[in-house]
PDB file of C-alpha atoms in Angstrom:
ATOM      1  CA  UNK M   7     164.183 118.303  14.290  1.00 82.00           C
ATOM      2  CA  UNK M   8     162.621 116.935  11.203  1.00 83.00           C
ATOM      3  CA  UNK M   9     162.407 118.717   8.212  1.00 78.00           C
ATOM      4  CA  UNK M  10     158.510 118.642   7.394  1.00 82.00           C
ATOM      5  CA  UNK M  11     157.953 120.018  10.691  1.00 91.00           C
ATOM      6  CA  UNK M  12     160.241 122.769   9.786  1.00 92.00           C
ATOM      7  CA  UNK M  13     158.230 123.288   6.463  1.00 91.00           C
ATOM      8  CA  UNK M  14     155.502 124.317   9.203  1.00 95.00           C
ATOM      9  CA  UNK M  15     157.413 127.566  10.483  1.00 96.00           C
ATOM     10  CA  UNK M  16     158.423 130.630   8.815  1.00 95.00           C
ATOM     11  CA  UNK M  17     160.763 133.593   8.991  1.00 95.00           C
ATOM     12  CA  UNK M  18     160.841 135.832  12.011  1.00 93.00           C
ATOM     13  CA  UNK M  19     161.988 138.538   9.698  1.00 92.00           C
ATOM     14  CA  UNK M  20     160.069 138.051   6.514  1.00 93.00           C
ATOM     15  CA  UNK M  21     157.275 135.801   6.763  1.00 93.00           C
ATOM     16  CA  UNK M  22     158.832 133.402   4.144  1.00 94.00           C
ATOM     17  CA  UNK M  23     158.462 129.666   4.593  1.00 95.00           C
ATOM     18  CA  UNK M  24     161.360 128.007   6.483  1.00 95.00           C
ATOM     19  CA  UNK M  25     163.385 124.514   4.620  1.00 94.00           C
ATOM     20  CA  UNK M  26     165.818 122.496   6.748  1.00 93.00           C
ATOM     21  CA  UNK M  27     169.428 121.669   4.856  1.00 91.00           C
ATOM     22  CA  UNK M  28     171.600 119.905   7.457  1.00 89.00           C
ATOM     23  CA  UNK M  29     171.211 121.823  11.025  1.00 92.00           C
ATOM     24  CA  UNK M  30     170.364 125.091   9.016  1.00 94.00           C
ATOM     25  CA  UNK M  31     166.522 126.169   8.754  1.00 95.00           C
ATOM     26  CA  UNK M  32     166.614 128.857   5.515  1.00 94.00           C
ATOM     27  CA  UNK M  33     163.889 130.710   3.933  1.00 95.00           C
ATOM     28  CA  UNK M  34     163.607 132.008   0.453  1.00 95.00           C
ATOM     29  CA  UNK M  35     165.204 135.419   0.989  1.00 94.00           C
ATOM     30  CA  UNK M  36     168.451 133.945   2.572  1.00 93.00           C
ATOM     31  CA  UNK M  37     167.833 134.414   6.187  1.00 94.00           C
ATOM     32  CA  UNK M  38     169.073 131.675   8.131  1.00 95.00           C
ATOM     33  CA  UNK M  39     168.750 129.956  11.743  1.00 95.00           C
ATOM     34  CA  UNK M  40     171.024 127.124  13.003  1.00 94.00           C
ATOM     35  CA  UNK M  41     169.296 124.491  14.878  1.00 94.00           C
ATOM     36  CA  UNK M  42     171.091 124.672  18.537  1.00 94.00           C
ATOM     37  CA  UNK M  43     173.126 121.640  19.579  1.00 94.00           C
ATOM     38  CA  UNK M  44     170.426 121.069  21.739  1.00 95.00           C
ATOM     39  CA  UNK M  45     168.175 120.277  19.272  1.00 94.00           C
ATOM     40  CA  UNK M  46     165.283 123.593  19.367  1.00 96.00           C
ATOM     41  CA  UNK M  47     165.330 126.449  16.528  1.00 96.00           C
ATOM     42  CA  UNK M  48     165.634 130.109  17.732  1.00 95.00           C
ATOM     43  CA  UNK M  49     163.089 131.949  15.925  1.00 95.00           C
ATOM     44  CA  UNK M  50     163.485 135.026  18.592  1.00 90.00           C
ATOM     45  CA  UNK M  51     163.052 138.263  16.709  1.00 81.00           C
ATOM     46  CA  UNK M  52     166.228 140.416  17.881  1.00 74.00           C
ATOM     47  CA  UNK M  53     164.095 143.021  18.691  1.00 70.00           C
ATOM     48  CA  UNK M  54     162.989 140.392  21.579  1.00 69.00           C
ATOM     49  CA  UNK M  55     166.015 140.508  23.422  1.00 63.00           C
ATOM     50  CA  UNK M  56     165.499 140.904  26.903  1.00 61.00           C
ATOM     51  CA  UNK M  57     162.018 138.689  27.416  1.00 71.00           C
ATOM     52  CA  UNK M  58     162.354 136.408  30.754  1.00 73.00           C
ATOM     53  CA  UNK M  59     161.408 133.256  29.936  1.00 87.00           C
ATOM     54  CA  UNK M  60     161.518 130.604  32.790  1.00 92.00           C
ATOM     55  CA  UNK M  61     165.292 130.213  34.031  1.00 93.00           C
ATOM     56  CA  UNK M  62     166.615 127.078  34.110  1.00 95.00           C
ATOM     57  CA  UNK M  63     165.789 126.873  37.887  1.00 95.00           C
ATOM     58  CA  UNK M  64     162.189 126.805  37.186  1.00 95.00           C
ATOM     59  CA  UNK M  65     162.051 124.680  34.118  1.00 96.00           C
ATOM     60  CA  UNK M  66     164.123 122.072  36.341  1.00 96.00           C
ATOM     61  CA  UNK M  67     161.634 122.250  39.168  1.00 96.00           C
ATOM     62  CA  UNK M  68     158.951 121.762  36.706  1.00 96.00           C
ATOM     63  CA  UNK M  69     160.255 118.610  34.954  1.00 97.00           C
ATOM     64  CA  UNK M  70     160.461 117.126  38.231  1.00 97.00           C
ATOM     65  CA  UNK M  71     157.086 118.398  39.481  1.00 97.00           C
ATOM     66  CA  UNK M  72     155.118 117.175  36.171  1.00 97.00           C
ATOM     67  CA  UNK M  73     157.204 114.222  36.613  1.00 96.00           C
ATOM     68  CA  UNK M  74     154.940 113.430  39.616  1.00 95.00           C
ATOM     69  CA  UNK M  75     152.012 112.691  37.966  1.00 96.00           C
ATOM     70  CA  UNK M  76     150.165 115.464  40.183  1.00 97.00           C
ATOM     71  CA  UNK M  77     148.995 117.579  37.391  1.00 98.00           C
ATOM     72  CA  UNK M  78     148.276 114.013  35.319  1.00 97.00           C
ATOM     73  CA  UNK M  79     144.612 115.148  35.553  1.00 97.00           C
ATOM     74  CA  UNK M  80     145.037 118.494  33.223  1.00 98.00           C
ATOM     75  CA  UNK M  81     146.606 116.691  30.147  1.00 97.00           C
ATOM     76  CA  UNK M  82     144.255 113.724  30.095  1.00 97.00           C
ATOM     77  CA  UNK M  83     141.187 116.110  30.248  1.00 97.00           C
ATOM     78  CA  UNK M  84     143.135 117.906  27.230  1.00 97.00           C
ATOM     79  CA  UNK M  85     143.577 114.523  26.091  1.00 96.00           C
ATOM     80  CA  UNK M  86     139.983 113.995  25.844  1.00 95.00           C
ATOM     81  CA  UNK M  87     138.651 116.911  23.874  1.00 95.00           C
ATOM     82  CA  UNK M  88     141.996 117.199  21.260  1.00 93.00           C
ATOM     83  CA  UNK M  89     140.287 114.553  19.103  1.00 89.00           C
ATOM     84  CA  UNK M  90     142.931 114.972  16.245  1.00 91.00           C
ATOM     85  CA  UNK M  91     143.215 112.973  13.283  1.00 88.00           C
ATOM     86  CA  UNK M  92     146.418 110.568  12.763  1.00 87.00           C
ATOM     87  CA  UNK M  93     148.180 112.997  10.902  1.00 89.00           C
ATOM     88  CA  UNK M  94     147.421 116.607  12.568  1.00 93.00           C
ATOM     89  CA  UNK M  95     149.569 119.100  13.918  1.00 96.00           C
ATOM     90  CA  UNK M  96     149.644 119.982  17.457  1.00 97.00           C
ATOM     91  CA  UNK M  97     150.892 123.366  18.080  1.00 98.00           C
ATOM     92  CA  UNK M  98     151.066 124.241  22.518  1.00 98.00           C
ATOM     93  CA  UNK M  99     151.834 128.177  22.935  1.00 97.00           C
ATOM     94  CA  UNK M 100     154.113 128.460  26.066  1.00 96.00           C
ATOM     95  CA  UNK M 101     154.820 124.491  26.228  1.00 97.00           C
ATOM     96  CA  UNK M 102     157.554 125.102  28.736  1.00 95.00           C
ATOM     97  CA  UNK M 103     159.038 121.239  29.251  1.00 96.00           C
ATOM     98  CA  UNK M 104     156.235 119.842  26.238  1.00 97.00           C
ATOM     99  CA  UNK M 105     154.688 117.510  28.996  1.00 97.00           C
ATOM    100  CA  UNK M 106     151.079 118.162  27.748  1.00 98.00           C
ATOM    101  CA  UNK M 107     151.921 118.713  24.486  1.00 97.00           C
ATOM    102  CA  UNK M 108     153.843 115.286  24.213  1.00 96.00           C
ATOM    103  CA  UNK M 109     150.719 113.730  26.315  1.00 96.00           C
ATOM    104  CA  UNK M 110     148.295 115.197  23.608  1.00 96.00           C
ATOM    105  CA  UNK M 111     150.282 113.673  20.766  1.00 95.00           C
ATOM    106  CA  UNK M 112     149.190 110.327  22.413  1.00 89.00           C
ATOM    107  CA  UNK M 113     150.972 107.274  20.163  1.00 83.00           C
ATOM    108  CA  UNK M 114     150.025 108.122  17.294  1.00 86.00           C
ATOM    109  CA  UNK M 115     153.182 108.228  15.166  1.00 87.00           C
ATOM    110  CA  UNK M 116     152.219 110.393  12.525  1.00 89.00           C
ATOM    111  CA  UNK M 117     150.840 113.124  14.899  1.00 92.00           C
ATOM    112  CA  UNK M 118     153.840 116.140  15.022  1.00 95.00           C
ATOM    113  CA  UNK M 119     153.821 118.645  17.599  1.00 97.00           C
ATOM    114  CA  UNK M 120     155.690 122.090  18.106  1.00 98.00           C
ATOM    115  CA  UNK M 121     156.181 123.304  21.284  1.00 98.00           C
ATOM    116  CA  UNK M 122     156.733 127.435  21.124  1.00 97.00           C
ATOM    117  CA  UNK M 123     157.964 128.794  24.416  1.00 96.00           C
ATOM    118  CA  UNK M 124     160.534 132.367  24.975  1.00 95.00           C
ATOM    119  CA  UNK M 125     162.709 130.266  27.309  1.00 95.00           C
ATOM    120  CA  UNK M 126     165.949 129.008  25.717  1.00 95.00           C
ATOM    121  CA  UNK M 127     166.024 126.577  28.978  1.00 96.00           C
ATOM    122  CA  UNK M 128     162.332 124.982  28.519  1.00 96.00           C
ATOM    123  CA  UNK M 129     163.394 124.687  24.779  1.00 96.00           C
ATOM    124  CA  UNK M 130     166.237 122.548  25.706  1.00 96.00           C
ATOM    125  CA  UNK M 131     163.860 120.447  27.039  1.00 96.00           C
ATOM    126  CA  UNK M 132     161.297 119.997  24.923  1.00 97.00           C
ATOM    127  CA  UNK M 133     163.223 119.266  22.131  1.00 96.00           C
ATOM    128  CA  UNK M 134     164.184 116.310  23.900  1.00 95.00           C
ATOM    129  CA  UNK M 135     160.858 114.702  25.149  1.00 94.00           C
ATOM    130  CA  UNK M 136     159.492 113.063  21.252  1.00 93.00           C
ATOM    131  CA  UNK M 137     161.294 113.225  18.323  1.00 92.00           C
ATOM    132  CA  UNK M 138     157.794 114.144  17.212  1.00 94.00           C
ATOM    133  CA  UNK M 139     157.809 117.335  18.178  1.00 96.00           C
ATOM    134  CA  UNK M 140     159.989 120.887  17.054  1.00 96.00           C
ATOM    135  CA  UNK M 141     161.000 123.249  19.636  1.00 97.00           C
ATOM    136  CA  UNK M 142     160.969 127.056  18.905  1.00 97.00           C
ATOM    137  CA  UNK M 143     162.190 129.901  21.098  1.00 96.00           C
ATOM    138  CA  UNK M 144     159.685 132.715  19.592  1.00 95.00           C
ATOM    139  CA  UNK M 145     157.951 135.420  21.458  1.00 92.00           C
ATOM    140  CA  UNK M 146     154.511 134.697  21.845  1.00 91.00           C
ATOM    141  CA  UNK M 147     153.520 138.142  21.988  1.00 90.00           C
ATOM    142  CA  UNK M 148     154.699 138.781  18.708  1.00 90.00           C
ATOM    143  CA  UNK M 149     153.441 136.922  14.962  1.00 92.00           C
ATOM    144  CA  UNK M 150     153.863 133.347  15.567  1.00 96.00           C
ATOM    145  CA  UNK M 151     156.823 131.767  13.538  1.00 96.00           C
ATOM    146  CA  UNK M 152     154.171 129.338  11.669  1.00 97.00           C
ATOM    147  CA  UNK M 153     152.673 129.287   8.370  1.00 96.00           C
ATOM    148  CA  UNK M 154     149.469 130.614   7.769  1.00 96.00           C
ATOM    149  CA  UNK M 155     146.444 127.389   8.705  1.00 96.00           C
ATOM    150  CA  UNK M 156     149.468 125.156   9.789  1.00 95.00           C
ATOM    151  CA  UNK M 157     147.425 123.975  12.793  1.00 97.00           C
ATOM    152  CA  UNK M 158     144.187 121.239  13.842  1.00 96.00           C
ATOM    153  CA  UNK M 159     144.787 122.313  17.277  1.00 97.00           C
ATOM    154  CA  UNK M 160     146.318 124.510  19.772  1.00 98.00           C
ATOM    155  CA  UNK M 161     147.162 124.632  23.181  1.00 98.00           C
ATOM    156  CA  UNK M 162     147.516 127.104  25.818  1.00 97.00           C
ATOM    157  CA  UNK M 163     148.165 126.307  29.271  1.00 97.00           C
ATOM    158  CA  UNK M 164     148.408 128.793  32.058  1.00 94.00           C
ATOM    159  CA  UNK M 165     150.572 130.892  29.328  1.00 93.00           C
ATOM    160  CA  UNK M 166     149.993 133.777  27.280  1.00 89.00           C
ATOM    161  CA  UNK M 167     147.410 134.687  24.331  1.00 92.00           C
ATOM    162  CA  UNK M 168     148.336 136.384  21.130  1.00 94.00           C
ATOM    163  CA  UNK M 169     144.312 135.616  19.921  1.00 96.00           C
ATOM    164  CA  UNK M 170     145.020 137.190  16.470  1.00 96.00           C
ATOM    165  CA  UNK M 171     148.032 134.874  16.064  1.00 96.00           C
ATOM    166  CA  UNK M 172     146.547 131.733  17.279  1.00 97.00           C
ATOM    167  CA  UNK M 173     143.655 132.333  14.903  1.00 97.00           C
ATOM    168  CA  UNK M 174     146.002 132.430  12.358  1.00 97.00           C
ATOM    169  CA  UNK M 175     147.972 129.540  13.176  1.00 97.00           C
ATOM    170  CA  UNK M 176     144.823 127.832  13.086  1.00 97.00           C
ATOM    171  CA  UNK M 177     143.027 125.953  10.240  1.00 96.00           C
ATOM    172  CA  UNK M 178     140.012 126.603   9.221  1.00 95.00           C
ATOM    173  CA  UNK M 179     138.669 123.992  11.102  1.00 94.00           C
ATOM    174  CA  UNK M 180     141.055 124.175  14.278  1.00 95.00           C
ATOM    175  CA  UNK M 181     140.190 124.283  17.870  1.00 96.00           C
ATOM    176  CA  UNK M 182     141.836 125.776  20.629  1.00 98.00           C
ATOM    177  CA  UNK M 183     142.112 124.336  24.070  1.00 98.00           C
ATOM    178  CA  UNK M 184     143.146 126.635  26.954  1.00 97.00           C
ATOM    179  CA  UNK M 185     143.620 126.229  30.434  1.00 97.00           C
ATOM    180  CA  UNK M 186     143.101 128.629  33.182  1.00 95.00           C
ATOM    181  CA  UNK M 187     143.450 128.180  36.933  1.00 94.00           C
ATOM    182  CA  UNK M 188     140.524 128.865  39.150  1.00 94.00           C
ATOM    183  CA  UNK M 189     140.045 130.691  42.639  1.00 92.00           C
ATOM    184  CA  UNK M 190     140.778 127.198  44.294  1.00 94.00           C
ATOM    185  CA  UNK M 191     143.906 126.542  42.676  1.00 96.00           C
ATOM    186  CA  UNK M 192     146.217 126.203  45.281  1.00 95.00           C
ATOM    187  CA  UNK M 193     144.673 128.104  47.952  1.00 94.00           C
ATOM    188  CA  UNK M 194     146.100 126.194  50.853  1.00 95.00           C
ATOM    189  CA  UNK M 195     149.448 127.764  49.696  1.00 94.00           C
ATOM    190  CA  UNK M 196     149.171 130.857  48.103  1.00 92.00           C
ATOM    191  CA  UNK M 197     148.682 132.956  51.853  1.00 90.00           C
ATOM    192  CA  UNK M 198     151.307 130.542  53.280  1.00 93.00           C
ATOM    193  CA  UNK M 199     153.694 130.340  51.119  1.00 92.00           C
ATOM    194  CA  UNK M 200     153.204 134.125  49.959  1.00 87.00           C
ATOM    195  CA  UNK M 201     152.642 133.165  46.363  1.00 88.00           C
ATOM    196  CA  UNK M 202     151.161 135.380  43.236  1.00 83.00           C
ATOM    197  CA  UNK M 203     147.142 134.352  43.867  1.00 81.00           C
ATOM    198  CA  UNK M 204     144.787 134.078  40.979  1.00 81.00           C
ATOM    199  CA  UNK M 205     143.267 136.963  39.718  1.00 79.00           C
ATOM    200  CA  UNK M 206     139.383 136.972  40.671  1.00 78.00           C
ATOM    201  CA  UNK M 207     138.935 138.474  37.441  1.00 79.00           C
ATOM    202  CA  UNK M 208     140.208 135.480  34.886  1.00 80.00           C
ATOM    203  CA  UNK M 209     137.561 134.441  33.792  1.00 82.00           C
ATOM    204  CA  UNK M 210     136.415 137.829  32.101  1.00 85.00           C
ATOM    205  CA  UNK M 211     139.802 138.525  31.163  1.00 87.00           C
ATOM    206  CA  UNK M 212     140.113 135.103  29.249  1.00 89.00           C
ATOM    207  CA  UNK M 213     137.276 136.066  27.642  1.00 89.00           C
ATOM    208  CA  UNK M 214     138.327 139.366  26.366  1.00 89.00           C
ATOM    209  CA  UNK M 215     141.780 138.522  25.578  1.00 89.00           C
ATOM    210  CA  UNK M 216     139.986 135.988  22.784  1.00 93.00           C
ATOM    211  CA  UNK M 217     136.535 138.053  21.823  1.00 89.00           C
ATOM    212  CA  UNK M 218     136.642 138.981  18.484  1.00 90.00           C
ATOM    213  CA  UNK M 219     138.765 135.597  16.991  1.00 95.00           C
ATOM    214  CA  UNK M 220     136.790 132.999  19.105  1.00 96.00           C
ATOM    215  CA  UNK M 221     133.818 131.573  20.220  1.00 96.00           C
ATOM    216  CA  UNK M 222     133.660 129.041  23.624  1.00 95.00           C
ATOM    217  CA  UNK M 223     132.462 126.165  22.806  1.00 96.00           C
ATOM    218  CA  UNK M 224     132.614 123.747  25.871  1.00 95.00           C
ATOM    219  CA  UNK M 225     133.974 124.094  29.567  1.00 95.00           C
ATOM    220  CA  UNK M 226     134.716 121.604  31.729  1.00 95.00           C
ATOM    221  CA  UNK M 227     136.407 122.211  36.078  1.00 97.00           C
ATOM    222  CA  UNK M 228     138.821 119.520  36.721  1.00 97.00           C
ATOM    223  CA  UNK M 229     139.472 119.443  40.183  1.00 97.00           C
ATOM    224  CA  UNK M 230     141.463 117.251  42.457  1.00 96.00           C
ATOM    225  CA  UNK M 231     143.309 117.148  45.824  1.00 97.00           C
ATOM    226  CA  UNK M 232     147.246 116.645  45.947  1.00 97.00           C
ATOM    227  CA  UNK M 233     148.866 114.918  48.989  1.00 97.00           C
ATOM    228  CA  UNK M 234     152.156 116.716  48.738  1.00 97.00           C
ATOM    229  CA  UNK M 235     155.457 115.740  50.845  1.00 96.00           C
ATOM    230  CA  UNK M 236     157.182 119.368  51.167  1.00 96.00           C
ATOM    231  CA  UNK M 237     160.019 118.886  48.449  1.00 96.00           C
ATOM    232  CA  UNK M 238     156.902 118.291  45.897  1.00 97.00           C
ATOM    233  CA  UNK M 239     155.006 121.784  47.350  1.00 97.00           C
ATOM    234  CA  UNK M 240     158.921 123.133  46.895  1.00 96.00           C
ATOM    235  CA  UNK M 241     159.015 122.191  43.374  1.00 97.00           C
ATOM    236  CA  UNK M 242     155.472 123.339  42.615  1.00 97.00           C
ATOM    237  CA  UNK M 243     156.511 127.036  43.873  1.00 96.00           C
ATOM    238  CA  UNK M 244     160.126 126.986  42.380  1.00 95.00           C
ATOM    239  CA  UNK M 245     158.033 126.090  38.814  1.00 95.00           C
ATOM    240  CA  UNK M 246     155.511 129.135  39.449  1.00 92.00           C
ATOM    241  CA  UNK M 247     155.811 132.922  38.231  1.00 88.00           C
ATOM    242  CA  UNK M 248     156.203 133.266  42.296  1.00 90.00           C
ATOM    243  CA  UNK M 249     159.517 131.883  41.889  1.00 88.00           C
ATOM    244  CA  UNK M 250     160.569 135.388  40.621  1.00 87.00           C
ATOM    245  CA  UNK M 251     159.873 137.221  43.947  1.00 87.00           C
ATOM    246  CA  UNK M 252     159.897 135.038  46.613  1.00 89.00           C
ATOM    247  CA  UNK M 253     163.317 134.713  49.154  1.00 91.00           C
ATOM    248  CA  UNK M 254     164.687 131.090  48.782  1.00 91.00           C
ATOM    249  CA  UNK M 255     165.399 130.530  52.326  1.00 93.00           C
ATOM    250  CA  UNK M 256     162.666 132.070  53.680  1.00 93.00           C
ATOM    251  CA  UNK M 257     160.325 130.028  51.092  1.00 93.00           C
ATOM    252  CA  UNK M 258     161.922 126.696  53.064  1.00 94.00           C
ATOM    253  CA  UNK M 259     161.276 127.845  56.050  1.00 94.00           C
ATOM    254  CA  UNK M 260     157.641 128.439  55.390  1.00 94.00           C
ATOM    255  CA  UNK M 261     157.647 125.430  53.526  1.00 95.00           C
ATOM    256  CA  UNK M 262     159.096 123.403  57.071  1.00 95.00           C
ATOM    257  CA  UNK M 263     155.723 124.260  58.801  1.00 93.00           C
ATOM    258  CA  UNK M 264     153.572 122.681  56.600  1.00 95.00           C
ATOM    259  CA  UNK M 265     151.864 119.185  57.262  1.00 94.00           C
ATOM    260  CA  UNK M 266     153.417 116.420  55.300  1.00 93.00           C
ATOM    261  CA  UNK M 267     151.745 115.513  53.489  1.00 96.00           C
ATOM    262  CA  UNK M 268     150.121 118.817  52.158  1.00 96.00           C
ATOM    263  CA  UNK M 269     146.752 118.400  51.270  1.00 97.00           C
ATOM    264  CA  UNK M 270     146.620 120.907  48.209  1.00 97.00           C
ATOM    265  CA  UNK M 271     143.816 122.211  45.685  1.00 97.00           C
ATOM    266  CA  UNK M 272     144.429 121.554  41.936  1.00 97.00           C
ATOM    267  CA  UNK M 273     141.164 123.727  40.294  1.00 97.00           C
ATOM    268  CA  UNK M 274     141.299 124.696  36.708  1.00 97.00           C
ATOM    269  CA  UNK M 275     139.389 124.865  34.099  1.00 96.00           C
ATOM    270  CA  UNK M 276     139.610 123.858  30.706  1.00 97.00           C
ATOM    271  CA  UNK M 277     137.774 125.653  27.868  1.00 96.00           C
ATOM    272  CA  UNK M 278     137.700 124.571  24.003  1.00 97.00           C
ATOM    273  CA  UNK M 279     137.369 127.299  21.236  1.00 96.00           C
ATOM    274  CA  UNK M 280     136.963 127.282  17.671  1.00 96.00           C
ATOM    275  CA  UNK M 281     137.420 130.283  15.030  1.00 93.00           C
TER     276      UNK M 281
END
């Protein structure tokens, strides 16, 4: 983790600006966080202690899931709107593995990136996919470990929204880029498979959750169909909040009687906001 994108955090416990000496990330006041050997800062507030984050399981199926290129069309459509200067931070709120995040960051090599996510497991990963980028365990729900402004732009993709915090986080002049999935999304599985569906009420809830820090500025659907073999639809569930409630075995055996390939919705939609 480099230490100017360290100078971008702050302290969980104080709200002092963060300096990296050796592996150790200190703040003015003496509180102190060791970079893991894995590379990702733990800026977890202990009062956190309990949050489920994705297990390992799920952050494995999603590396190889993303690794598919089926979702390809989500981070190039987030691609298109970040229009970021060469040397702008790039902050994603619940970046699991970093894929978009890293995508966003584009080859630029003066673009830096942290990836914030409560999983210790998706940290691990992250921290590995561009040296460009820090990853920090933090609880999004809570004040964002990051100074005040730090951020050009954020992203949020199918993960929670602290809208306060964000607008924080945000420069004056940031945007925010969120993505939310739509009735379509996956509908050939959801009754299937037994999966979580999507709420019929997003869209007013999105709108809530940010009222009052943000105004919409620009929408765009991005929509395509996935031919799916049935260990790709058995990563896409294993990656999925459904992965929390849903019998293993019986999930194969649902999985068995599917058509190979599965022809399978991607809907969401992807909204840009500004302060």
């Amino acid at each position: 983790m480099e230490a100017h994108l360290v100078a971008a955090l702050r302290c969980p416990v104080c709200g002092d600006g963060l300096t990296l000496t050796d592996r150790t990330a200190r703040c003015p006041r003496g509180h102190a966080y060791d970079l893991a050997k894995q590379g990702y800062l733990n800026l977890l507030p202990a009062s956190s202690n309990g949050i489920d984050g994705d297990s390992a399981a799920m952050v494995g199926a999603r590396t190889v899931f993303l690794g598919t290129g089926h979702y390809a069309p989500i981070r190039d459509a987030l691609i298109l709107r970040a229009e970021l200067g060469e040397d702008d931070l790039v902050v994603e709120v619940g970046a699991g593995t970093a894929y978009y995040l890293a995508g966003v960051l584009g080859l630029s090599p003066h673009r830096r990136g942290i990836a914030l996510d409560v999983s210790k497991y998706a940290a691990r990963r992250a921290a590995k996919v561009d040296p460009r980028i820090a990853s920090v365990v933090c609880d999004a729900w809570r004040e964002l470990p990051l100074v005040d402004g730090a951020a050009e732009l954020m992203l949020n993709v199918f993960a929670p929204r602290n809208a306060a915090e964000m607008a924080r986080v945000l420069s004056p002049t940031g945007r925010l880029l969120v993505v939310t999935p739509n009735q379509q999304h996956l509908a050939e599985l959801i009754d299937v498979l037994g999966m979580v569906g999507v709420d019929a009420d997003k869209e007013r809830r999105l709108e809530e959750s940010l009222a009052g820090e943000f105004v919409r500025t620009g929408s765009e659907v991005v929509e395509e169909t996935m031919p799916l073999d049935r260990s790709a639809v058995e990563q896409l569930v294993l990656m999925t909040p459904s992965a929390r409630h849903l019998d293993y075995r019986e999930l194969l055996q649902r999985i068995a009687v599917l058509p190979e390939p599965a022809i399978v919705s991607m809907s969401v939609t992807v909204s840009t906001w500004e302060k």
